[in-house]
Amino acid sequence: MLITRPSHCKRILKSLVGHFDQGHIGPVKPTTVYDAGSVQEAFRFMQQGLHIGKLVISLRGPDGSLKINTELVTSIRKLKLDESASYLLAGGLGGLGRSVARYLVEHGARHIVFLSRSAGSGPDDQEFVVELESLGCKVQLVQGSVNNRDDVVRAVSASQNLKGILQASMVLRDENFAQMKIEDWRTTIQPKVEGTWNLHHATLEAKIDLDFFICFSSMSGTTGLAGQSNYACANTFLDAFAQYRQSLGLPATSIDLGAVRDAGYVARDEALLKRMKVTGSKGVTELEVLEAVSMSILSKPVIKPEPAKNTEEAEFVDQSNLVLGLLSEIPLSSAESRALWKNDRRMAVYHNSSTDASDGSGSGGDVLKAFLSNAKKDASVLKANESVQLLAVEIGRKLFSFLLKSEDELDTSVSLSSLGLDSLVGVEMRSWWRQTFGFDITVLEMLGMGTLEGLGKHASQGMLKLIDSESG
Ligand SMILES: NC(=O)c1ccc[n+]([C@@H]2O[C@H](COP(=O)([O-])OP(=O)(O)OC[C@H]3O[C@@H](n4cnc5c(N)ncnc54)[C@H](OP(=O)(O)O)[C@@H]3O)[C@@H](O)[C@H]2O)c1
């Protein structure tokens, strides 16, 4: 229908969004979450036709780690760079640039050119050069500004057999838009807008055939960020630039990064890190940045799209933009959530896979939360009989919430089957269990524990083991 009757589809989607906005429709509940690695199990369960609500495949765990068989993925797509080529890193002597440089060298790069205003005069620039050289890489530092066309041409000429560019230059001048001076606007815009344009034209004019052109952009360009209108705008340009280059059939990716926790300017700034924590933002790890870089380099060459006959009917798929870091530690439905993008319609999928208590999963009530946080500090509390009893009651409360039963009937010594635990509810319980206690239990194991007391004991023993293994 999308192909043969696009305007009809558009009308249906518009009316659907209208109903959504007015609160007439919402996500289907309850949700049962499966790890991406257990997708077969999810299909098998769906096949039985017994489930209520929706089955969701989750790609990432609560800690942000991928729940897919990454070994298989990486072994097929291993990054191997051209030893005879040069790679130009504009702004590459900053925190993330250095991290990418090391990564490129580890994957075969043998000639890296850095362009930045203070290149070579930074306190640890020489030390860094020695580090890369000791790994077998020739390093050239070009002092200059990416904003300046001549400096860029000089850096490009210094890069023999140039095959890849990373544009990581950045200057911040944060201010409320109403108070922002034009100099602040320009200072932040220039390295990303004019700088990127200079890199693009210098390579085109020199007829250089690049394998990749990666721009480090920011999530602020996608979601907006108070006090950073200039920065957000500059990053939106990068996203559009990557689309433009791809439309010319040239390689380009913009990677929209959320705050990187362990490298780069956010990691150097205590106050920023604190602000990130308060808003519940999960942030991005250095490793994820490097994975995104690797993915961008390995991605297939772009195929120039056919020009759309009618913009109304044009299909839009943006293959030039990667967004990293749209993850919140606080469920979006919680009143405490301060994620800037929680009301953004484009992020609706996050509400669908929300794992707060209201949709039947999540990490349980306040008593349980407080108990688990204590147990993490002092594991010996898990050995006490009262703790086993507390866990039994809390597991029972969760079970009863799934069964829509009153807690008055909760008896921890009665058999689980007579309480109503069956394989269907067991699947819901299993997902909650994993998120709450941090280890897995199969539905069969759960049913085999006999009573809530048995489950309480299993939870306390499992957590003890987990804490032991983490500390040892
Ligand atoms: N770190 C994060 O959490 C984060 C989050 C979102 C996006 N990003 C993006 O990732 C990129 C790198 O960030 P970072 O954390 O590595 O920042 P950084 O440590 O501050 O590095 C930025 C680098 O840009 C260089 N630079 C500034 N103006 C320049 C110019 N006109 N010409 C050439 N180089 C210039 C600076 O060197 P000189 O002063 O010597 O010129 C500096 O080394 C940025 O584009 C940023 O927008 C980072």
Coordinates of C-alpha atoms and ligand atoms in Angstrom, one line a residue:
M1 CA 0.0 0.0 0.0
L2 CA 2.9 2.3 0.8
I3 CA 4.2 2.0 -2.7
T4 CA 0.9 2.0 -4.6
R5 CA -1.2 4.4 -2.5
P6 CA 1.3 6.6 -0.6
S7 CA -1.2 9.5 -0.1
H8 CA -3.7 7.2 1.4
C9 CA -1.0 5.9 3.8
K10 CA -0.1 9.5 4.7
R11 CA -3.8 10.2 5.6
I12 CA -4.0 7.1 7.8
L13 CA -0.8 7.9 9.6
K14 CA -1.9 11.5 10.2
S15 CA -5.1 10.5 11.7
L16 CA -3.3 7.9 13.8
V17 CA -0.9 10.5 15.1
G18 CA -3.9 12.7 15.9
H19 CA -5.5 10.0 18.0
F20 CA -2.1 9.4 19.7
D21 CA -1.7 13.1 20.5
Q22 CA -5.2 13.2 22.1
G23 CA -4.4 10.2 24.2
H24 CA -7.0 8.0 22.6
I25 CA -4.5 5.4 21.7
G26 CA -1.2 4.4 23.4
P27 CA 1.3 1.5 23.5
V28 CA -0.2 -2.0 23.9
K29 CA 0.4 -3.4 27.4
P30 CA 1.7 -5.5 29.0
T31 CA 5.0 -5.9 27.3
T32 CA 7.1 -9.0 27.5
V33 CA 10.8 -8.2 26.8
Y34 CA 13.2 -10.7 25.2
D35 CA 16.9 -10.1 24.6
A36 CA 17.8 -9.9 20.9
G37 CA 19.8 -13.1 21.5
S38 CA 16.5 -14.9 22.5
V39 CA 14.5 -13.9 19.5
Q40 CA 13.7 -17.5 18.6
E41 CA 12.2 -18.0 22.1
A42 CA 10.1 -14.9 21.5
F43 CA 8.7 -16.3 18.2
R44 CA 8.1 -19.7 19.8
F45 CA 6.1 -18.0 22.6
M46 CA 4.1 -15.9 20.1
Q47 CA 3.4 -19.0 18.0
Q48 CA 1.4 -20.5 20.9
G49 CA -1.0 -17.6 20.7
L50 CA -1.2 -17.4 24.5
H51 CA 0.3 -14.0 25.2
I52 CA -1.5 -10.9 26.2
G53 CA -0.1 -7.5 25.0
K54 CA 3.1 -7.1 23.1
L55 CA 6.4 -9.0 22.8
V56 CA 9.3 -6.7 22.5
I57 CA 12.9 -7.5 21.4
S58 CA 15.4 -5.5 23.4
L59 CA 18.8 -4.9 21.8
R60 CA 20.5 -3.4 24.8
G61 CA 20.5 -4.4 28.5
P62 CA 19.9 -1.9 31.4
D63 CA 23.7 -1.2 31.4
G64 CA 23.6 -0.2 27.7
S65 CA 25.5 -3.3 26.6
L66 CA 24.4 -5.0 23.3
K67 CA 22.4 -8.2 23.9
I68 CA 23.3 -9.7 20.6
N69 CA 25.9 -12.1 19.6
T70 CA 28.5 -9.4 19.0
E71 CA 31.3 -12.0 18.5
L72 CA 29.7 -13.2 15.4
V73 CA 29.2 -9.6 14.1
T74 CA 32.7 -8.4 14.7
S75 CA 34.4 -11.5 13.4
I76 CA 32.8 -11.0 10.0
R77 CA 33.3 -7.2 9.8
K78 CA 36.8 -6.6 11.1
L79 CA 38.3 -3.2 10.4
K80 CA 41.5 -3.3 8.4
L81 CA 42.9 0.0 7.3
D82 CA 45.2 0.7 4.3
E83 CA 48.8 0.8 5.5
S84 CA 49.8 2.9 2.5
A85 CA 47.2 5.6 3.1
S86 CA 47.0 8.7 5.3
Y87 CA 44.2 9.7 7.5
L88 CA 43.5 13.3 8.4
L89 CA 42.0 14.1 11.8
A90 CA 40.8 17.7 12.1
G91 CA 40.5 18.6 15.8
G92 CA 42.0 15.1 16.3
L93 CA 44.3 16.1 19.2
G94 CA 41.2 16.6 21.5
G95 CA 40.0 13.8 23.8
L96 CA 37.9 11.8 21.3
G97 CA 40.3 12.5 18.4
R98 CA 43.2 10.9 20.3
S99 CA 41.1 7.9 21.1
V100 CA 40.1 7.4 17.5
A101 CA 43.7 7.9 16.4
R102 CA 44.9 5.1 18.6
Y103 CA 42.1 2.9 17.3
L104 CA 43.0 3.6 13.7
V105 CA 46.6 2.8 14.4
E106 CA 45.6 -0.5 16.1
H107 CA 43.7 -1.3 12.9
G108 CA 46.4 -0.7 10.5
A109 CA 46.7 3.0 9.9
R110 CA 50.4 4.0 9.4
H111 CA 50.2 7.7 8.7
I112 CA 48.1 10.2 10.6
V113 CA 47.9 13.9 10.0
F114 CA 46.5 16.1 12.8
L115 CA 45.1 19.6 12.1
S116 CA 44.4 21.9 15.0
R117 CA 45.1 25.5 16.0
S118 CA 47.5 24.5 18.8
A119 CA 48.9 21.3 17.2
G120 CA 52.3 20.5 18.7
S121 CA 52.2 23.1 21.4
G122 CA 49.8 21.3 23.8
P123 CA 51.4 20.1 27.0
D124 CA 51.3 16.4 26.0
D125 CA 51.2 16.6 22.2
Q126 CA 54.8 15.3 21.8
E127 CA 54.2 12.5 24.3
F128 CA 51.2 11.4 22.2
V129 CA 53.1 11.6 19.0
V130 CA 55.8 9.3 20.5
E131 CA 53.1 6.9 21.6
L132 CA 51.7 6.6 18.1
E133 CA 55.1 6.4 16.5
S134 CA 56.0 3.6 18.9
L135 CA 53.1 1.7 17.4
G136 CA 54.6 2.1 13.9
C137 CA 52.6 5.1 12.8
K138 CA 54.1 8.2 11.1
V139 CA 52.6 11.3 12.6
Q140 CA 52.4 14.9 11.2
L141 CA 51.1 17.8 13.1
V142 CA 49.7 20.7 11.1
Q143 CA 49.2 23.8 13.1
G144 CA 46.2 25.7 11.6
S145 CA 42.5 26.3 11.7
V146 CA 40.0 24.2 9.9
N147 CA 38.1 27.5 9.4
N148 CA 40.9 28.7 7.2
R149 CA 40.9 27.3 3.7
D150 CA 44.6 27.7 3.2
D151 CA 45.3 25.8 6.4
V152 CA 43.0 23.0 5.3
V153 CA 44.7 22.8 1.8
R154 CA 48.1 22.6 3.6
A155 CA 46.9 19.7 5.8
V156 CA 45.3 17.9 2.8
S157 CA 48.6 18.3 0.8
A158 CA 50.6 16.9 3.7
S159 CA 48.4 13.8 3.7
Q160 CA 49.8 11.5 1.0
N161 CA 47.3 9.1 -0.5
L162 CA 44.6 10.5 1.8
K163 CA 41.9 8.0 2.3
G164 CA 39.9 9.1 5.3
I165 CA 38.9 12.2 7.3
L166 CA 37.6 12.6 10.8
Q167 CA 36.2 16.1 11.5
A168 CA 36.2 16.4 15.3
S169 CA 36.9 20.1 15.7
M170 CA 34.8 21.9 18.3
V171 CA 34.7 25.2 20.2
L172 CA 31.9 25.8 22.8
R173 CA 30.4 29.1 23.7
D174 CA 27.3 28.3 25.7
E175 CA 24.8 31.0 26.4
N176 CA 21.0 31.5 26.3
F177 CA 20.0 32.3 22.8
A178 CA 18.5 35.7 23.8
Q179 CA 21.8 36.7 25.4
M180 CA 24.1 35.2 22.8
K181 CA 26.5 37.5 21.1
I182 CA 27.1 37.1 17.4
E183 CA 30.8 36.4 18.1
D184 CA 29.8 33.5 20.3
W185 CA 27.5 32.2 17.6
R186 CA 30.2 32.4 15.0
T187 CA 33.0 31.0 17.1
T188 CA 31.0 27.8 17.6
I189 CA 29.5 27.6 14.2
Q190 CA 32.7 28.1 12.2
P191 CA 34.8 25.0 12.8
K192 CA 31.9 22.7 12.2
V193 CA 30.2 24.6 9.3
E194 CA 33.0 26.4 7.4
G195 CA 35.6 23.9 8.6
T196 CA 33.7 20.9 7.2
W197 CA 32.9 22.8 4.0
N198 CA 36.7 23.5 3.6
L199 CA 37.6 19.9 4.1
H200 CA 35.0 18.8 1.6
H201 CA 36.1 21.3 -1.1
A202 CA 39.8 20.8 -0.6
T203 CA 39.5 17.1 -1.2
L204 CA 37.2 17.6 -4.2
E205 CA 39.5 20.0 -5.8
A206 CA 42.5 17.7 -5.2
K207 CA 40.4 14.9 -6.8
I208 CA 40.9 12.7 -3.7
D209 CA 38.9 9.5 -3.6
L210 CA 38.1 9.1 0.1
D211 CA 37.0 5.8 1.8
F212 CA 35.4 7.7 4.6
F213 CA 34.5 11.2 5.9
I214 CA 33.3 11.0 9.4
C215 CA 31.9 14.1 11.3
F216 CA 31.6 14.0 15.0
S217 CA 28.2 15.7 15.5
S218 CA 26.2 15.8 18.7
M219 CA 22.8 14.6 19.9
S220 CA 22.1 18.3 20.6
G221 CA 21.6 18.7 16.8
T222 CA 18.8 16.1 16.9
T223 CA 17.1 16.9 20.1
G224 CA 18.1 20.5 20.9
L225 CA 19.9 21.6 24.1
A226 CA 19.2 24.6 26.3
G227 CA 22.1 27.1 26.2
Q228 CA 23.7 25.5 23.2
S229 CA 21.6 26.8 20.2
N230 CA 24.9 27.7 18.3
Y231 CA 26.4 24.2 19.0
A232 CA 23.1 22.4 18.2
C233 CA 22.8 24.4 15.0
A234 CA 26.4 23.6 13.9
N235 CA 25.8 19.9 14.5
T236 CA 22.5 19.9 12.6
F237 CA 24.6 21.3 9.7
L238 CA 26.9 18.3 10.0
D239 CA 24.0 15.9 9.8
A240 CA 22.7 17.7 6.7
F241 CA 26.2 17.8 5.2
A242 CA 26.6 14.0 5.5
Q243 CA 23.3 13.6 3.7
Y244 CA 24.4 16.0 1.0
R245 CA 27.7 14.2 0.4
Q246 CA 26.0 10.9 0.2
S247 CA 23.5 12.3 -2.3
L248 CA 26.6 13.1 -4.4
G249 CA 27.6 9.5 -4.1
L250 CA 30.5 10.3 -1.8
P251 CA 31.1 8.6 1.6
A252 CA 30.0 10.5 4.6
T253 CA 28.7 9.8 8.1
S254 CA 27.8 12.1 10.9
I255 CA 27.8 10.4 14.3
D256 CA 25.5 12.3 16.8
L257 CA 27.1 11.6 20.1
G258 CA 25.4 11.9 23.5
A259 CA 27.7 12.9 26.4
V260 CA 30.8 10.6 26.3
R261 CA 31.4 9.5 29.9
D262 CA 35.0 8.3 29.8
A263 CA 36.8 10.4 27.2
G264 CA 36.6 13.9 25.7
Y265 CA 35.5 17.2 27.0
V266 CA 32.5 16.0 29.0
A267 CA 34.6 13.5 30.9
R268 CA 37.0 16.3 31.8
D269 CA 34.2 18.5 33.2
E270 CA 32.9 17.4 36.6
A271 CA 29.9 19.8 36.5
L272 CA 28.8 18.5 33.1
L273 CA 29.1 14.9 34.2
K274 CA 27.0 15.7 37.2
R275 CA 24.3 17.4 35.1
M276 CA 24.2 14.4 32.8
K277 CA 23.6 12.1 35.8
V278 CA 20.9 14.3 37.2
T279 CA 19.0 14.3 33.9
G280 CA 19.2 10.5 34.0
S281 CA 21.1 10.4 30.7
K282 CA 23.0 7.1 30.3
G283 CA 25.7 8.7 28.2
V284 CA 28.0 7.0 25.7
T285 CA 31.2 5.0 26.3
E286 CA 34.4 5.5 24.5
L287 CA 34.1 2.0 23.2
E288 CA 30.7 2.7 21.7
V289 CA 32.2 5.8 19.9
L290 CA 34.9 3.6 18.5
E291 CA 32.4 0.9 17.4
A292 CA 30.4 3.6 15.6
V293 CA 33.6 4.9 13.9
S294 CA 34.4 1.3 12.8
M295 CA 30.8 0.8 11.6
S296 CA 30.9 4.0 9.6
I297 CA 34.2 3.0 7.9
L298 CA 33.0 -0.5 7.1
S299 CA 29.5 0.6 5.9
K300 CA 28.9 -0.2 2.2
P301 CA 29.6 2.5 -0.4
V302 CA 26.6 4.7 -0.9
I303 CA 24.3 4.3 -3.9
K304 CA 23.2 7.5 -5.3
P305 CA 19.4 7.6 -4.8
E306 CA 17.0 8.1 -7.6
P307 CA 15.6 11.7 -7.5
A308 CA 12.1 11.7 -6.1
K309 CA 9.4 12.5 -8.7
N310 CA 7.0 13.8 -6.1
T311 CA 8.2 15.0 -2.6
E312 CA 4.8 13.9 -1.1
E313 CA 5.6 10.3 -2.2
A314 CA 9.3 10.3 -1.6
E315 CA 10.7 7.7 0.7
F316 CA 13.3 9.0 3.1
V317 CA 15.9 6.8 4.6
D318 CA 18.9 8.6 6.2
Q319 CA 21.9 6.2 6.0
S320 CA 24.4 8.9 6.7
N321 CA 23.5 9.6 10.4
L322 CA 24.1 7.6 13.5
V323 CA 22.7 8.7 16.9
L324 CA 24.4 7.3 20.0
G325 CA 23.3 7.9 23.6
L326 CA 19.5 8.1 23.5
L327 CA 19.2 6.1 26.6
S328 CA 17.9 7.1 30.0
E329 CA 18.6 5.5 33.3
I330 CA 15.2 6.7 34.6
P331 CA 12.1 5.3 32.9
L332 CA 10.6 7.9 30.5
S333 CA 7.2 7.5 32.1
S334 CA 8.5 8.4 35.5
A335 CA 7.8 11.9 36.8
E336 CA 11.5 12.1 37.7
S337 CA 12.5 11.6 34.1
R338 CA 14.2 14.8 32.7
A339 CA 15.2 13.3 29.4
L340 CA 15.0 16.2 27.0
W341 CA 13.6 14.0 24.3
K342 CA 11.0 12.1 26.2
N343 CA 8.1 14.0 24.6
D344 CA 9.7 13.9 21.1
R345 CA 7.4 11.9 18.9
R346 CA 10.3 10.5 17.0
M347 CA 11.4 8.7 20.2
A348 CA 8.0 7.0 20.7
V349 CA 9.7 3.6 20.4
Y350 CA 11.4 4.2 23.8
H351 CA 8.0 4.5 25.5
N352 CA 6.9 1.2 23.9
S353 CA 9.9 -0.6 25.3
S354 CA 9.8 1.2 28.6
T355 CA 10.5 -1.1 31.5
D356 CA 8.9 0.8 34.4
A357 CA 6.8 -0.9 37.0
S358 CA 3.5 0.4 35.5
D359 CA 3.8 -1.9 32.5
G360 CA 4.5 -5.0 34.4
S361 CA 8.2 -5.1 34.5
G362 CA 10.8 -2.8 36.1
S363 CA 12.7 -3.2 39.3
G364 CA 9.9 -3.3 41.8
G365 CA 8.7 -1.2 44.7
D366 CA 10.5 1.1 47.0
V367 CA 11.0 -1.5 49.8
L368 CA 12.7 -3.8 47.4
K369 CA 14.8 -1.1 45.8
A370 CA 16.1 0.1 49.2
F371 CA 16.8 -3.5 50.2
L372 CA 18.7 -4.3 46.9
S373 CA 20.7 -1.1 47.2
N374 CA 21.7 -2.0 50.8
A375 CA 22.6 -5.6 49.7
K376 CA 24.9 -4.2 47.1
K377 CA 26.8 -2.3 49.8
D378 CA 26.7 -5.1 52.4
A379 CA 26.1 -8.6 50.9
S380 CA 25.9 -10.2 54.4
V381 CA 22.3 -9.0 54.8
L382 CA 21.3 -11.5 52.1
K383 CA 22.2 -14.3 54.4
A384 CA 19.6 -13.4 57.1
N385 CA 16.3 -15.3 57.3
E386 CA 14.3 -12.0 57.4
S387 CA 15.9 -11.1 54.0
V388 CA 14.7 -14.3 52.4
Q389 CA 11.2 -13.6 53.8
L390 CA 11.3 -10.0 52.5
L391 CA 12.4 -11.2 49.1
A392 CA 9.6 -13.8 49.1
V393 CA 7.0 -11.2 49.9
E394 CA 8.3 -8.7 47.2
I395 CA 8.4 -11.5 44.6
G396 CA 4.9 -12.3 45.6
R397 CA 3.8 -8.7 45.3
K398 CA 5.1 -8.6 41.7
L399 CA 3.5 -11.9 40.9
F400 CA 0.2 -10.6 42.2
S401 CA 0.4 -7.4 40.3
F402 CA 0.8 -9.5 37.1
L403 CA -2.2 -11.6 38.1
L404 CA -4.2 -8.5 39.1
K405 CA -4.8 -10.2 42.5
S406 CA -5.2 -8.4 45.9
E407 CA -2.1 -8.7 48.1
D408 CA -4.3 -9.7 51.0
E409 CA -4.2 -13.2 49.7
L410 CA -0.5 -13.3 49.6
D411 CA 0.9 -16.3 51.4
T412 CA 4.6 -17.1 50.9
S413 CA 4.3 -20.8 52.0
V414 CA 1.5 -21.8 49.6
S415 CA 2.4 -23.5 46.3
L416 CA 3.2 -21.3 43.4
S417 CA 0.7 -23.1 41.1
S418 CA -2.1 -22.5 43.5
L419 CA -1.2 -18.8 43.6
G420 CA -1.6 -18.7 39.9
L421 CA 2.0 -18.9 38.6
D422 CA 1.9 -20.6 35.2
S423 CA 4.3 -20.6 32.2
L424 CA 2.6 -17.5 30.7
V425 CA 3.0 -15.3 33.8
G426 CA 6.3 -17.0 34.3
V427 CA 7.7 -15.4 31.2
E428 CA 6.6 -11.9 32.5
M429 CA 8.2 -12.8 35.9
R430 CA 11.4 -14.0 34.3
S431 CA 11.9 -10.7 32.5
W432 CA 11.3 -8.7 35.7
W433 CA 13.5 -11.1 37.7
R434 CA 16.5 -10.5 35.4
Q435 CA 16.2 -6.8 35.6
T436 CA 15.7 -6.7 39.3
F437 CA 18.1 -9.3 40.6
G438 CA 20.7 -9.1 37.8
F439 CA 20.7 -12.9 37.0
D440 CA 18.6 -15.2 34.9
I441 CA 16.1 -17.8 35.9
T442 CA 14.2 -20.1 33.5
V443 CA 10.4 -20.4 33.8
L444 CA 10.9 -24.1 34.6
E445 CA 13.3 -23.3 37.4
M446 CA 10.9 -20.7 38.7
L447 CA 8.0 -23.2 38.7
G448 CA 10.2 -25.8 40.3
M449 CA 10.9 -23.6 43.4
G450 CA 7.6 -24.6 44.8
T451 CA 6.7 -21.6 46.9
L452 CA 7.5 -17.9 47.2
E453 CA 9.8 -18.7 50.1
G454 CA 11.7 -21.0 47.7
L455 CA 12.0 -18.2 45.2
G456 CA 13.1 -15.7 47.9
K457 CA 15.9 -18.1 48.9
H458 CA 16.9 -18.6 45.2
A459 CA 17.0 -14.8 44.7
S460 CA 19.2 -14.2 47.8
Q461 CA 21.6 -17.0 46.9
G462 CA 21.8 -15.9 43.3
M463 CA 22.6 -12.3 44.3
L464 CA 25.2 -13.5 46.8
K465 CA 26.9 -15.4 44.1
L466 CA 26.7 -12.4 41.7
I467 CA 28.2 -10.0 44.2
D468 CA 31.0 -12.5 45.1
S469 CA 31.9 -12.9 41.5
E470 CA 31.9 -9.2 40.8
S471 CA 34.1 -8.4 43.8
G472 CA 36.4 -11.3 43.2
Ligands
LIG1 N1 33.0 14.5 24.3 C1 31.7 14.4 24.2 O1 31.0 14.0 25.2 C2 31.0 14.8 22.9 C3 29.6 14.7 22.9 C4 29.0 15.1 21.7 C5 29.7 15.4 20.6 N2 31.1 15.5 20.7 C6 31.8 15.9 19.5 O2 33.0 15.2 19.3 C7 34.0 16.0 18.8 C8 35.3 15.9 19.7 O3 35.0 16.2 21.0 P1 36.1 16.1 22.2 O4 35.4 15.7 23.4 O5 37.2 15.4 21.7 O6 36.4 17.7 22.3 P2 37.8 18.4 22.6 O7 38.6 17.5 23.5 O8 37.5 19.7 23.2 O9 38.5 18.5 21.2 C9 38.1 19.4 20.3 C10 39.3 19.8 19.4 O10 38.9 20.7 18.4 C11 40.1 21.5 18.1 N3 39.6 22.7 17.4 C12 38.8 23.7 17.8 N4 38.7 24.6 16.8 C13 39.5 24.2 15.8 C14 39.7 24.7 14.5 N5 39.2 25.9 14.1 N6 40.5 24.0 13.7 C15 41.1 22.8 14.1 N7 40.8 22.3 15.2 C16 40.0 22.9 16.1 C17 40.7 21.8 19.4 O11 42.1 21.9 19.3 P3 42.8 23.4 19.1 O12 42.3 24.2 20.3 O13 44.2 23.1 19.2 O14 42.4 23.9 17.8 C18 40.4 20.5 20.2 O15 41.5 19.7 20.3 C19 33.5 17.4 18.8 O16 33.1 17.7 17.4 C20 32.2 17.4 19.6 O17 31.2 18.2 19.1 C21 31.7 15.2 21.8

